[in-house]
Amino acid sequence: MISSTGLPNRLLLHDRLGQAMALCRRQNARLALILVALDRLQESNDRVGDLVLQDITARLRMHLRASDTIARIGAGQFALILPDLPDQSAVSQIAGKILAALDGPMRIDGATLHRHASLGIAMHPTDGHDAEELLKNA
């Protein structure tokens, strides 16, 4: 199922995460799951609605590869699946870019909105061997 932003929802996230983890096991590769939580999204949703979510989605896509998955899992929550990463430093670098892209002022429809993002990161297989465990640890 796809959310109103055109992104996979929580149900599709579980499916894609399970598939990505299975592929990583076969290839003996690493996978990162990054959970993104945005503060004060409800405040901006009341004012400018889907424009904010579309902007956030575009900002996330700028820093991810075509093979990565972005899913919307709640009002101000997104999950990012990043398969086939070389090491933890690659995840740290991507996380830094995501925080920089999402933190601070955002101009939407003539209004300046201030955002703050928090990230939770879990790596497969070290932080979880199934989707539920990885989501919990992120």
Short mmCIF file of C-alpha atoms in Angstrom, two decimals:
data_model
loop_
_atom_site.label_atom_id
_atom_site.label_comp_id
_atom_site.label_asym_id
_atom_site.label_seq_id
_atom_site.Cartn_x
_atom_site.Cartn_y
_atom_site.Cartn_z
CA MET A 1 0.00 0.00 0.00
CA ILE A 2 1.13 3.51 -0.81
CA SER A 3 0.54 6.51 1.48
CA SER A 4 -0.86 9.87 0.35
CA THR A 5 2.73 11.06 -0.24
CA GLY A 6 3.29 8.33 -2.84
CA LEU A 7 5.57 6.50 -0.41
CA PRO A 8 5.16 2.95 0.87
CA ASN A 9 3.22 2.75 4.13
CA ARG A 10 4.05 0.70 7.24
CA LEU A 11 2.66 -2.54 5.76
CA LEU A 12 4.71 -2.27 2.57
CA LEU A 13 7.74 -1.22 4.63
CA HIS A 14 7.65 -4.55 6.50
CA ASP A 15 7.51 -6.44 3.21
CA ARG A 16 10.39 -4.49 1.64
CA LEU A 17 12.47 -4.69 4.81
CA GLY A 18 12.00 -8.46 4.96
CA GLN A 19 13.02 -8.83 1.31
CA ALA A 20 16.05 -6.57 1.73
CA MET A 21 17.18 -8.48 4.83
CA ALA A 22 16.83 -11.83 3.02
CA LEU A 23 18.93 -10.51 0.13
CA CYS A 24 21.58 -9.22 2.54
CA ARG A 25 21.76 -12.64 4.23
CA ARG A 26 22.28 -14.34 0.86
CA GLN A 27 24.96 -11.86 -0.15
CA ASN A 28 26.53 -11.56 3.32
CA ALA A 29 25.95 -7.80 3.13
CA ARG A 30 24.87 -5.07 5.57
CA LEU A 31 21.68 -3.13 5.67
CA ALA A 32 20.78 -0.01 7.62
CA LEU A 33 17.34 1.01 8.80
CA ILE A 34 17.02 4.69 9.66
CA LEU A 35 13.91 5.97 11.40
CA VAL A 36 13.29 9.69 10.97
CA ALA A 37 11.06 11.56 13.42
CA LEU A 38 10.14 15.18 12.71
CA ASP A 39 9.13 17.47 15.54
CA ARG A 40 6.19 19.86 15.21
CA LEU A 41 4.90 18.32 11.98
CA GLN A 42 1.31 18.59 13.19
CA GLU A 43 1.75 22.37 13.53
CA SER A 44 2.72 22.68 9.89
CA ASN A 45 0.21 20.06 8.70
CA ASP A 46 -2.60 22.25 9.98
CA ARG A 47 -1.25 25.13 7.89
CA VAL A 48 0.05 23.74 4.64
CA GLY A 49 -0.80 20.05 4.60
CA ASP A 50 0.69 17.77 2.00
CA LEU A 51 3.16 20.39 0.71
CA VAL A 52 5.31 19.86 3.81
CA LEU A 53 5.30 16.08 3.41
CA GLN A 54 6.15 16.39 -0.28
CA ASP A 55 9.05 18.69 0.55
CA ILE A 56 10.36 16.32 3.22
CA THR A 57 10.11 13.39 0.79
CA ALA A 58 12.06 15.33 -1.84
CA ARG A 59 14.74 16.26 0.70
CA LEU A 60 15.12 12.61 1.72
CA ARG A 61 15.30 11.39 -1.89
CA MET A 62 18.14 13.82 -2.65
CA HIS A 63 20.43 11.90 -0.31
CA LEU A 64 19.45 8.31 -1.10
CA ARG A 65 20.16 5.87 -3.90
CA ALA A 66 17.56 4.41 -6.25
CA SER A 67 17.95 1.06 -4.45
CA ASP A 68 17.00 2.60 -1.08
CA THR A 69 13.42 2.66 0.20
CA ILE A 70 11.62 5.56 1.87
CA ALA A 71 8.37 4.75 3.69
CA ARG A 72 6.00 6.98 5.62
CA ILE A 73 5.08 5.20 8.82
CA GLY A 74 3.30 7.94 10.75
CA ALA A 75 2.39 11.63 10.75
CA GLY A 76 5.96 12.82 11.19
CA GLN A 77 7.76 9.51 10.88
CA PHE A 78 9.62 8.00 7.98
CA ALA A 79 11.68 4.83 7.62
CA LEU A 80 14.63 4.47 5.28
CA ILE A 81 15.95 1.08 4.17
CA LEU A 82 19.53 1.29 2.90
CA PRO A 83 20.76 -2.09 1.62
CA ASP A 84 24.27 -3.09 0.65
CA LEU A 85 26.30 -0.61 2.69
CA PRO A 86 30.05 -1.03 3.00
CA ASP A 87 30.35 -0.10 6.70
CA GLN A 88 29.03 1.94 9.61
CA SER A 89 30.82 5.08 8.43
CA ALA A 90 28.72 5.09 5.24
CA VAL A 91 25.57 5.09 7.37
CA SER A 92 26.91 7.89 9.56
CA GLN A 93 27.69 9.98 6.49
CA ILE A 94 24.19 9.48 5.04
CA ALA A 95 22.58 10.21 8.42
CA GLY A 96 24.50 13.48 8.68
CA LYS A 97 23.31 14.55 5.24
CA ILE A 98 19.70 13.68 6.11
CA LEU A 99 19.82 15.67 9.36
CA ALA A 100 21.31 18.67 7.57
CA ALA A 101 18.62 18.49 4.87
CA LEU A 102 15.73 18.26 7.34
CA ASP A 103 16.81 20.51 10.21
CA GLY A 104 16.19 24.21 10.16
CA PRO A 105 13.82 26.45 8.27
CA MET A 106 11.69 25.24 5.40
CA ARG A 107 9.85 27.66 3.07
CA ILE A 108 6.52 26.21 2.02
CA ASP A 109 3.78 28.13 0.24
CA GLY A 110 5.12 31.48 1.46
CA ALA A 111 5.48 30.39 5.08
CA THR A 112 8.73 29.66 6.92
CA LEU A 113 8.46 26.57 9.07
CA HIS A 114 11.10 25.42 11.53
CA ARG A 115 11.84 21.71 11.75
CA HIS A 116 13.99 19.48 13.85
CA ALA A 117 14.63 15.86 12.92
CA SER A 118 15.76 12.98 15.10
CA LEU A 119 17.18 9.75 13.72
CA GLY A 120 17.33 6.21 15.03
CA ILE A 121 19.66 3.79 13.26
CA ALA A 122 19.89 0.00 13.35
CA MET A 123 22.12 -2.26 11.26
CA HIS A 124 21.35 -5.75 10.02
CA PRO A 125 22.59 -8.25 11.12
CA THR A 126 24.20 -6.72 14.24
CA ASP A 127 21.11 -4.94 15.62
CA GLY A 128 18.42 -7.36 14.48
CA HIS A 129 17.81 -10.59 12.60
CA ASP A 130 14.20 -9.88 11.63
CA ALA A 131 12.18 -6.82 10.66
CA GLU A 132 10.46 -6.37 14.02
CA GLU A 133 13.73 -6.53 15.97
CA LEU A 134 15.43 -4.11 13.60
CA LEU A 135 12.52 -1.63 13.78
CA LYS A 136 12.50 -1.86 17.59
CA ASN A 137 16.25 -1.24 17.83
CA ALA A 138 16.19 1.69 15.42
#
